[in-house]
């Protein structure tokens, strides 16, 4: 069945460091791919998405490119801030079901 | 309302009791989802509604779990004869009228269930 694998955390970075959170998937067909974020004390919310191969989703300085050849959707940000500390979830949606990864907790130190 | 709401926010119950969790989706959203998030785990898909019908119930972990949606709006997730392994945060989400795979899901704050 469909699945999502993302790098285990926690990831600890200093402010202004470069961030990569790896996400790979297995799926039949052509799913849409998402990154959701859960800030401390808040609900889950969409960060960015891509609906077809080679699409790049971007938001708040974060980017991810839908790579069909490597079945990946890695999340990147060039310079993280303390306010980016959160749990990040990679997800795929095909048909009615959305499959989420286990989440990666990011800590950013000042 | 402005967003997805869920009630109660916290529920503590004894093993063997039944519980009902409620979700109010964003007005006009016809697609509604239930997920379970156990401590340190990702989100586990439970069930999806399009309108009042549930074309995909494959995620319900056992026959103790059931869900319904009436009037195309409010949904209730019921867990009968709760077990300690049911302890988790139960999240509800809704999405735009198209209800397709590329739609953004809007999540509620969740109900934290603790089974003693």
Coordinates of N, CA and C in Angstrom, one line a residue:
Chain A
X1 N 0.8 -1.2 0.0 CA 0.0 0.0 0.0 C 0.9 1.2 0.0
X2 N 0.2 2.4 -0.1 CA 0.9 3.7 -0.1 C 1.6 3.9 1.3
X3 N 2.7 4.6 1.2 CA 3.4 4.9 2.5 C 4.3 6.1 2.3
X4 N 4.6 6.7 3.5 CA 5.4 7.9 3.5 C 6.5 7.6 4.6
X5 N 7.7 7.9 4.3 CA 8.8 7.7 5.2 C 9.6 9.1 5.3
X6 N 9.7 9.6 6.5 CA 10.4 10.8 6.7 C 11.5 10.6 7.8
X7 N 12.5 11.5 7.7 CA 13.6 11.3 8.6 C 13.2 11.5 10.0
X8 N 13.8 10.7 10.9 CA 13.5 10.8 12.3 C 14.1 12.0 12.9
X9 N 13.4 12.5 13.9 CA 14.0 13.6 14.6 C 14.4 13.2 16.0
X10 N 14.6 14.1 16.9 CA 14.5 15.5 16.6 C 15.7 16.1 15.8
X11 N 15.5 17.1 15.1 CA 16.5 17.9 14.4 C 16.7 19.1 15.2
X12 N 18.0 19.4 15.5 CA 18.3 20.6 16.3 C 19.3 21.4 15.4
X13 N 18.9 22.7 15.2 CA 19.7 23.6 14.4 C 19.9 24.9 15.1
X14 N 20.9 25.6 14.7 CA 21.1 27.0 15.2 C 20.4 27.9 14.2
X15 N 19.9 29.1 14.7 CA 19.3 30.0 13.9 C 20.1 30.4 12.6
X16 N 19.5 30.5 11.5 CA 20.1 30.8 10.2 C 20.8 29.6 9.5
X17 N 20.7 28.5 10.1 CA 21.2 27.3 9.5 C 20.3 26.8 8.4
X18 N 20.8 26.0 7.5 CA 20.1 25.4 6.4 C 19.4 24.1 6.9
X19 N 18.1 24.0 6.4 CA 17.3 22.9 6.9 C 17.0 22.0 5.7
X20 N 17.1 20.7 5.9 CA 16.5 19.7 5.0 C 15.9 18.6 5.8
X21 N 14.6 18.3 5.6 CA 13.9 17.2 6.2 C 13.5 16.3 5.0
X22 N 14.1 15.1 5.0 CA 13.9 14.1 3.9 C 12.5 13.5 4.0
X23 N 11.9 13.3 2.9 CA 10.6 12.6 2.8 C 10.6 11.7 1.5
X24 N 10.4 10.5 1.6 CA 10.2 9.6 0.4 C 8.9 8.9 0.5
X25 N 8.4 8.5 -0.6 CA 7.0 7.9 -0.6 C 7.0 6.7 -1.5
X26 N 6.0 5.8 -1.3 CA 5.6 4.8 -2.3 C 4.1 5.0 -2.5
X27 N 3.8 4.9 -3.8 CA 2.3 5.1 -4.1 C 2.1 4.6 -5.5
X28 N 0.8 4.1 -5.6 CA 0.3 3.8 -7.0 C -0.3 5.0 -7.5
X29 N -0.2 5.2 -8.8 CA -0.8 6.4 -9.4 C 0.0 7.6 -9.2
X30 N -0.7 8.8 -9.2 CA -0.1 10.0 -9.1 C -0.6 10.9 -8.0
X31 N -0.1 10.6 -6.8 CA -0.7 11.3 -5.6 C -0.3 12.8 -5.6
X32 N -1.0 13.6 -4.7 CA -0.6 14.9 -4.4 C 0.3 14.8 -3.1
X33 N 1.3 15.7 -3.0 CA 2.2 15.6 -1.8 C 2.1 16.9 -1.0
X34 N 2.2 16.7 0.3 CA 2.0 17.9 1.2 C 3.1 17.9 2.3
X35 N 3.3 19.0 2.8 CA 4.0 19.2 4.1 C 3.0 20.0 5.0
X36 N 2.7 19.4 6.2 CA 1.9 20.0 7.2 C 2.9 20.3 8.4
X37 N 2.5 21.3 9.1 CA 3.3 21.7 10.3 C 2.4 21.9 11.5
X38 N 3.0 21.5 12.7 CA 2.2 21.6 13.9 C 3.1 22.4 14.9
X39 N 2.8 23.7 15.1 CA 3.6 24.5 16.0 C 3.1 24.2 17.4
X40 N 4.0 24.4 18.4 CA 3.7 24.1 19.8 C 2.3 24.7 20.2
X41 N 1.5 23.9 20.7 CA 0.2 24.4 21.2 C -0.8 24.7 20.2
X42 N -0.5 24.4 18.9 CA -1.4 24.7 17.8 C -1.8 23.5 17.1
X43 N -2.9 23.6 16.2 CA -3.3 22.5 15.4 C -2.5 22.4 14.2
X44 N -2.7 21.3 13.5 CA -1.9 20.9 12.3 C -2.4 21.9 11.2
X45 N -1.5 22.4 10.4 CA -1.9 23.3 9.3 C -1.0 23.0 8.1
X46 N -1.5 23.3 6.9 CA -0.8 23.1 5.7 C 0.4 24.1 5.6
X47 N 1.6 23.6 5.2 CA 2.7 24.4 5.0 C 2.8 24.7 3.5
X48 N 2.8 23.6 2.7 CA 2.9 23.7 1.2 C 2.5 22.4 0.6
X49 N 2.2 22.4 -0.7 CA 1.8 21.2 -1.4 C 2.3 21.3 -2.9
X50 N 2.3 20.1 -3.5 CA 2.6 20.0 -4.9 C 1.7 18.9 -5.5
X51 N 1.1 19.1 -6.6 CA 0.1 18.2 -7.1 C 0.5 17.3 -8.2
X52 N 1.7 17.6 -8.8 CA 2.2 16.8 -9.9 C 3.7 16.9 -10.0
X53 N 4.2 15.9 -10.7 CA 5.7 15.8 -10.8 C 6.3 17.1 -11.3
X54 N 7.5 17.4 -10.6 CA 8.3 18.6 -10.9 C 7.7 19.9 -10.4
X55 N 6.5 19.8 -9.8 CA 5.9 21.0 -9.1 C 6.8 21.3 -7.9
X56 N 6.9 22.6 -7.6 CA 7.6 23.1 -6.4 C 6.6 23.8 -5.6
X57 N 6.4 23.3 -4.3 CA 5.6 24.1 -3.4 C 6.4 25.0 -2.6
X58 N 5.9 26.1 -2.2 CA 6.7 27.0 -1.4 C 5.8 27.9 -0.5
X59 N 6.3 28.2 0.7 CA 5.6 29.0 1.6 C 6.5 29.4 2.8
X60 N 6.5 30.6 3.3 CA 7.2 31.1 4.4 C 8.7 30.7 4.3
X61 N 9.3 30.7 3.1 CA 10.7 30.4 2.9 C 11.0 29.0 2.8
X62 N 10.0 28.1 3.0 CA 10.2 26.7 2.8 C 9.9 26.3 1.4
X63 N 10.6 25.3 0.9 CA 10.3 24.8 -0.4 C 10.4 23.2 -0.4
X64 N 9.7 22.6 -1.4 CA 9.8 21.2 -1.6 C 9.4 20.9 -3.1
X65 N 10.1 20.1 -3.7 CA 9.9 19.7 -5.1 C 9.5 18.3 -5.2
X66 N 8.4 18.1 -6.0 CA 7.8 16.7 -6.2 C 8.7 16.0 -7.2
X67 N 9.5 15.1 -6.8 CA 10.4 14.3 -7.6 C 9.9 12.9 -7.8
X68 N 9.3 12.7 -9.0 CA 8.8 11.4 -9.3 C 9.9 10.3 -9.5
X69 N 11.0 10.8 -10.1 CA 12.0 9.8 -10.4 C 12.7 9.2 -9.1
X70 N 12.7 10.0 -8.1 CA 13.3 9.6 -6.8 C 12.2 9.4 -5.7
X71 N 11.0 9.5 -6.1 CA 9.8 9.4 -5.2 C 10.1 10.2 -3.9
X72 N 10.5 11.4 -4.0 CA 10.8 12.2 -2.9 C 10.1 13.6 -2.9
X73 N 10.1 14.2 -1.7 CA 9.5 15.5 -1.5 C 10.1 16.1 -0.3
X74 N 11.4 16.4 -0.4 CA 12.2 16.9 0.7 C 11.9 18.3 1.0
X75 N 11.8 18.6 2.3 CA 11.5 20.0 2.7 C 12.8 20.7 3.0
X76 N 13.0 22.0 2.4 CA 14.2 22.8 2.6 C 13.8 24.2 3.0
X77 N 14.8 24.8 3.8 CA 14.7 26.2 4.1 C 16.1 26.7 4.2
X78 N 16.4 27.8 3.6 CA 17.8 28.3 3.6 C 18.3 28.9 4.9
X79 N 17.4 29.4 5.7 CA 17.8 30.0 6.9 C 16.7 29.9 7.9
X80 N 16.8 29.0 8.9 CA 15.7 28.8 9.8 C 15.7 29.8 10.9
X81 N 14.6 30.0 11.5 CA 14.4 30.9 12.6 C 13.9 30.1 13.8
X82 N 14.0 30.7 15.0 CA 13.5 30.1 16.2 C 12.0 29.8 16.1
X83 N 11.3 30.7 15.4 CA 9.9 30.5 15.2 C 9.5 29.3 14.3
X84 N 10.5 28.7 13.7 CA 10.2 27.5 12.8 C 10.2 26.2 13.7
X85 N 10.5 26.3 14.9 CA 10.5 25.1 15.8 C 9.1 24.6 15.8
X86 N 8.9 23.3 15.4 CA 7.6 22.7 15.2 C 7.8 21.2 14.9
X87 N 6.7 20.5 14.7 CA 6.8 19.2 14.1 C 6.3 19.3 12.7
X88 N 7.0 18.7 11.8 CA 6.7 18.7 10.3 C 6.3 17.3 9.9
X89 N 5.2 17.3 9.1 CA 4.7 16.0 8.6 C 4.6 16.0 7.1
X90 N 5.2 15.0 6.5 CA 5.1 14.8 5.1 C 3.8 14.0 4.8
X91 N 3.1 14.2 3.8 CA 1.9 13.4 3.5 C 1.6 13.3 2.0
X92 N 1.0 12.2 1.7 CA 0.5 12.0 0.3 C -1.0 11.7 0.3
X93 N -1.6 12.2 -0.8 CA -3.0 11.9 -0.9 C -3.3 11.4 -2.3
X94 N -3.9 10.3 -2.4 CA -4.4 9.7 -3.6 C -5.8 9.2 -3.4
X95 N -6.7 9.6 -4.2 CA -8.1 9.2 -3.9 C -8.6 9.8 -2.6
X96 N -9.2 9.1 -1.8 CA -9.8 9.6 -0.6 C -8.9 9.7 0.6
X97 N -7.9 8.9 0.6 CA -7.1 8.7 1.8 C -5.8 9.5 1.7
X98 N -5.5 10.1 2.9 CA -4.2 10.8 3.0 C -3.3 10.0 4.0
X99 N -2.1 9.8 3.6 CA -1.2 9.0 4.4 C -0.1 10.0 4.9
X100 N 0.1 10.0 6.2 CA 1.1 10.9 6.9 C 2.3 10.1 7.3
X101 N 3.4 10.8 7.2 CA 4.6 10.3 7.8 C 4.6 10.5 9.3
X102 N 5.6 10.0 10.0 CA 5.6 10.0 11.5 C 5.9 11.3 12.1
X103 N 6.3 12.3 11.3 CA 6.6 13.6 11.8 C 8.1 13.7 12.2
X104 N 8.6 14.9 12.0 CA 10.0 15.3 12.4 C 9.9 16.5 13.2
X105 N 10.4 16.4 14.4 CA 10.4 17.6 15.3 C 11.7 18.4 15.1
X106 N 11.5 19.7 14.9 CA 12.6 20.6 14.6 C 12.7 21.5 15.8
X107 N 13.9 21.6 16.4 CA 14.3 22.6 17.4 C 15.3 23.6 16.8
X108 N 15.0 24.9 16.9 CA 15.9 25.9 16.4 C 16.4 26.7 17.6
X109 N 17.7 26.8 17.8 CA 18.3 27.5 18.9 C 18.7 28.9 18.5
X110 N 18.5 29.9 19.4 CA 18.9 31.2 19.1 C 20.4 31.4 19.2
Chain B
X1 N -18.6 28.5 11.7 CA -17.5 29.1 12.4 C -16.3 29.3 11.5
X2 N -15.2 29.9 12.1 CA -14.1 30.2 11.3 C -13.2 29.0 11.0
X3 N -13.2 28.0 11.8 CA -12.4 26.8 11.6 C -13.1 25.6 12.0
X4 N -12.4 24.5 12.0 CA -12.9 23.2 12.4 C -12.9 23.2 14.0
X5 N -14.0 22.8 14.6 CA -14.0 22.7 16.0 C -14.2 21.2 16.5
X6 N -13.7 20.9 17.6 CA -13.9 19.5 18.1 C -14.2 19.6 19.6
X7 N -15.0 18.7 20.0 CA -15.3 18.6 21.5 C -15.5 17.2 21.9
X8 N -15.2 16.9 23.2 CA -14.5 17.8 24.1 C -13.0 17.9 23.7
X9 N -12.3 18.9 24.3 CA -10.9 19.0 24.1 C -10.1 17.9 24.8
X10 N -10.6 17.5 25.9 CA -10.0 16.5 26.7 C -11.1 15.5 27.2
X11 N -10.8 14.2 27.2 CA -11.7 13.3 27.7 C -10.9 12.2 28.5
X12 N -11.2 12.0 29.7 CA -10.7 10.9 30.5 C -11.8 9.9 30.8
X13 N -11.6 8.7 30.5 CA -12.6 7.7 30.7 C -12.0 6.4 31.3
X14 N -12.8 5.6 31.8 CA -12.4 4.3 32.3 C -12.5 3.2 31.3
X15 N -11.6 2.3 31.3 CA -11.6 1.2 30.4 C -13.0 0.5 30.4
X16 N -13.5 0.2 29.2 CA -14.8 -0.4 29.1 C -15.9 0.5 28.8
X17 N -15.7 1.8 29.1 CA -16.8 2.8 28.8 C -16.8 3.2 27.4
X18 N -18.0 3.7 26.9 CA -18.1 4.2 25.6 C -17.8 5.7 25.6
X19 N -17.2 6.2 24.5 CA -17.0 7.7 24.4 C -17.5 8.1 23.0
X20 N -17.9 9.4 23.0 CA -18.3 10.1 21.7 C -17.5 11.3 21.5
X21 N -16.9 11.4 20.4 CA -16.1 12.6 20.0 C -16.8 13.3 18.9
X22 N -16.8 14.7 19.0 CA -17.6 15.4 18.0 C -16.7 16.3 17.2
X23 N -17.1 16.5 15.9 CA -16.4 17.4 15.0 C -17.4 18.3 14.2
X24 N -17.1 19.6 14.3 CA -17.8 20.5 13.5 C -16.9 21.0 12.4
X25 N -17.2 20.7 11.1 CA -16.3 21.1 10.1 C -16.5 22.6 9.7
X26 N -15.6 23.1 8.8 CA -15.8 24.4 8.3 C -17.1 24.4 7.4
X27 N -17.9 25.4 7.6 CA -19.1 25.5 6.9 C -18.9 25.4 5.4
X28 N -19.7 24.5 4.7 CA -19.6 24.4 3.3 C -18.6 23.3 2.9
X29 N -17.8 22.8 3.8 CA -16.8 21.7 3.4 C -17.6 20.4 3.4
X30 N -17.6 19.7 2.3 CA -18.3 18.4 2.2 C -17.5 17.2 2.6
X31 N -16.2 17.4 2.5 CA -15.3 16.3 2.9 C -14.8 16.4 4.3
X32 N -14.9 15.3 5.1 CA -14.5 15.3 6.5 C -13.7 14.0 6.8
X33 N -12.6 14.2 7.6 CA -11.7 13.1 7.9 C -11.5 13.0 9.4
X34 N -11.3 11.8 9.8 CA -10.9 11.5 11.2 C -9.5 10.8 11.2
X35 N -8.7 11.3 12.1 CA -7.3 10.7 12.2 C -7.1 10.4 13.7
X36 N -6.1 9.6 14.0 CA -5.7 9.3 15.3 C -4.2 9.6 15.4
X37 N -3.8 10.3 16.4 CA -2.3 10.6 16.6 C -1.9 10.1 18.0
X38 N -1.2 8.9 18.0 CA -0.7 8.4 19.2 C 0.6 9.0 19.6
X39 N 1.0 9.0 20.9 CA 2.1 9.6 21.3 C 3.4 9.2 20.5
X40 N 4.0 10.2 19.9 CA 5.2 10.0 19.2 C 5.0 9.3 17.8
X41 N 3.7 9.2 17.4 CA 3.4 8.6 16.1 C 2.9 9.6 15.2
X42 N 2.8 9.3 13.9 CA 2.2 10.1 12.9 C 0.7 10.0 13.0
X43 N 0.1 10.6 12.0 CA -1.4 10.5 12.0 C -1.8 9.2 11.3
X44 N -2.7 8.6 11.9 CA -3.3 7.3 11.4 C -4.7 7.6 10.9
X45 N -4.9 7.4 9.6 CA -6.2 7.7 8.9 C -7.2 6.7 9.5
X46 N -8.4 7.2 9.9 CA -9.5 6.4 10.4 C -10.6 6.2 9.4
X47 N -11.2 7.4 9.0 CA -12.3 7.3 8.1 C -12.5 8.7 7.4
X48 N -13.2 8.6 6.2 CA -13.4 9.7 5.4 C -14.9 9.8 5.0
X49 N -15.4 11.0 5.1 CA -16.8 11.2 4.7 C -16.8 12.2 3.5
X50 N -17.7 11.9 2.5 CA -18.0 12.8 1.5 C -19.5 13.0 1.6
X51 N -19.9 14.2 2.1 CA -21.3 14.4 2.4 C -21.6 13.5 3.6
X52 N -22.7 12.8 3.6 CA -23.0 11.9 4.7 C -22.5 10.5 4.5
X53 N -22.0 10.2 3.4 CA -21.5 8.8 3.2 C -20.0 8.6 3.4
X54 N -19.7 7.4 3.8 CA -18.3 7.1 4.1 C -17.8 6.1 3.1
X55 N -17.2 6.5 2.0 CA -16.8 5.5 1.0 C -15.5 4.8 1.5
X56 N -14.8 5.3 2.5 CA -13.6 4.6 2.9 C -13.6 4.5 4.4
X57 N -13.9 3.3 4.9 CA -13.9 3.0 6.4 C -12.7 2.1 6.7
X58 N -11.8 1.9 5.8 CA -10.7 0.9 6.0 C -9.8 1.2 7.1
X59 N -9.8 2.5 7.6 CA -8.8 2.8 8.6 C -9.3 2.5 10.0
X60 N -10.6 2.3 10.2 CA -11.1 2.0 11.5 C -10.4 0.8 12.1
X61 N -9.8 0.9 13.3 CA -9.0 -0.2 13.8 C -9.7 -1.4 14.3
X62 N -11.0 -1.3 14.6 CA -11.7 -2.4 15.1 C -13.2 -2.1 15.0
X63 N -14.0 -3.1 15.2 CA -15.5 -2.9 15.2 C -16.0 -2.1 16.4
X64 N -15.1 -1.8 17.3 CA -15.5 -0.9 18.4 C -15.6 0.6 18.0
X65 N -15.0 0.8 16.8 CA -15.0 2.2 16.3 C -16.1 2.4 15.3
X66 N -16.8 3.5 15.4 CA -17.8 3.8 14.3 C -17.9 5.3 14.2
X67 N -18.4 5.8 13.1 CA -18.5 7.2 12.9 C -19.7 7.4 12.0
X68 N -20.4 8.6 12.3 CA -21.5 9.0 11.4 C -21.4 10.5 11.2
X69 N -22.1 10.8 10.2 CA -22.2 12.3 9.8 C -23.6 12.5 9.3
X70 N -24.2 13.5 10.0 CA -25.6 13.8 9.6 C -25.7 15.2 9.1
X71 N -26.6 15.3 8.1 CA -26.8 16.7 7.5 C -25.7 17.2 6.8
X72 N -24.7 16.3 6.5 CA -23.5 16.8 5.7 C -22.6 17.7 6.5
X73 N -22.8 17.7 7.8 CA -22.0 18.7 8.6 C -21.3 18.0 9.8
X74 N -21.9 18.0 11.0 CA -21.3 17.5 12.2 C -21.1 16.0 12.1
X75 N -20.0 15.6 12.6 CA -19.6 14.1 12.6 C -19.3 13.7 14.1
X76 N -19.7 12.5 14.4 CA -19.4 11.9 15.7 C -18.6 10.6 15.5
X77 N -17.5 10.5 16.2 CA -16.7 9.3 16.3 C -17.0 8.6 17.6
X78 N -17.5 7.4 17.5 CA -17.8 6.7 18.8 C -16.9 5.5 19.0
X79 N -16.4 5.4 20.2 CA -15.5 4.2 20.5 C -16.2 3.5 21.6
X80 N -16.6 2.3 21.4 CA -17.3 1.5 22.4 C -16.3 0.6 23.2
X81 N -16.6 0.4 24.4 CA -15.8 -0.5 25.3 C -14.3 -0.1 25.2
X82 N -14.0 1.1 25.5 CA -12.6 1.7 25.3 C -11.6 0.8 26.0
X83 N -10.4 0.8 25.3 CA -9.3 0.1 25.8 C -8.1 1.1 26.0
X84 N -7.1 0.8 26.8 CA -6.1 1.7 27.1 C -5.3 2.1 25.8
X85 N -5.2 1.1 24.9 CA -4.5 1.5 23.6 C -5.3 2.4 22.7
X86 N -6.5 2.8 23.1 CA -7.3 3.8 22.4 C -6.8 5.2 22.8
X87 N -6.0 5.3 23.9 CA -5.6 6.6 24.3 C -4.8 7.3 23.2
X88 N -5.1 8.5 22.8 CA -4.5 9.2 21.7 C -5.2 10.5 21.5
X89 N -4.7 11.3 20.6 CA -5.3 12.5 20.2 C -6.1 12.2 18.9
X90 N -7.4 12.5 18.9 CA -8.2 12.3 17.7 C -8.4 13.6 17.0
X91 N -8.0 13.6 15.8 CA -8.1 14.8 15.0 C -9.1 14.7 13.9
X92 N -9.8 15.8 13.7 CA -10.8 15.9 12.6 C -10.3 16.9 11.6
X93 N -10.5 16.7 10.3 CA -10.2 17.7 9.3 C -11.3 17.8 8.3
X94 N -11.4 18.9 7.6 CA -12.4 19.1 6.6 C -11.7 19.7 5.4
X95 N -12.3 19.5 4.2 CA -11.7 20.1 3.0 C -12.8 20.7 2.1
X96 N -12.3 21.4 1.1 CA -13.2 22.2 0.2 C -14.2 21.3 -0.5
X97 N -15.2 22.0 -1.1 CA -16.3 21.2 -1.7 C -15.8 20.2 -2.8
X98 N -14.7 20.4 -3.4 CA -14.3 19.4 -4.4 C -13.9 18.1 -3.7
X99 N -13.4 18.2 -2.5 CA -13.1 16.9 -1.8 C -12.1 16.0 -2.5
X100 N -11.2 16.6 -3.3 CA -10.3 15.7 -4.0 C -9.0 15.5 -3.3
X101 N -8.1 14.7 -3.9 CA -6.9 14.4 -3.2 C -6.0 15.5 -3.1
X102 N -6.1 16.6 -3.9 CA -5.2 17.7 -3.9 C -5.7 18.8 -2.9
X103 N -6.9 18.6 -2.4 CA -7.4 19.7 -1.5 C -6.7 19.8 -0.2
X104 N -6.5 21.0 0.3 CA -5.9 21.2 1.6 C -6.9 20.8 2.6
X105 N -6.4 20.1 3.6 CA -7.3 19.7 4.8 C -7.0 20.7 5.9
X106 N -8.1 21.1 6.5 CA -8.1 22.1 7.6 C -8.4 21.3 8.9
X107 N -7.5 21.3 9.8 CA -7.6 20.5 11.0 C -8.2 21.2 12.2
X108 N -8.9 20.5 13.0 CA -9.3 20.9 14.3 C -8.2 20.8 15.3
X109 N -8.5 21.3 16.5 CA -7.5 21.2 17.6 C -7.3 19.8 18.2
X110 N -8.2 18.9 17.9 CA -8.1 17.6 18.4 C -8.8 17.4 19.8
X111 N -9.1 16.1 20.0 CA -9.6 15.7 21.3 C -8.6 14.7 21.9
X112 N -8.1 15.0 23.1 CA -7.1 14.1 23.7 C -7.9 13.1 24.6
X113 N -7.8 11.9 24.2 CA -8.6 10.8 25.0 C -7.6 10.0 25.8
X114 N -7.9 9.9 27.1 CA -7.1 9.1 28.0 C -8.0 8.0 28.6
X115 N -7.6 6.8 28.4 CA -8.4 5.7 28.9 C -7.6 5.1 30.1
X116 N -8.2 5.1 31.3 CA -7.5 4.7 32.5 C -7.7 3.2 32.7

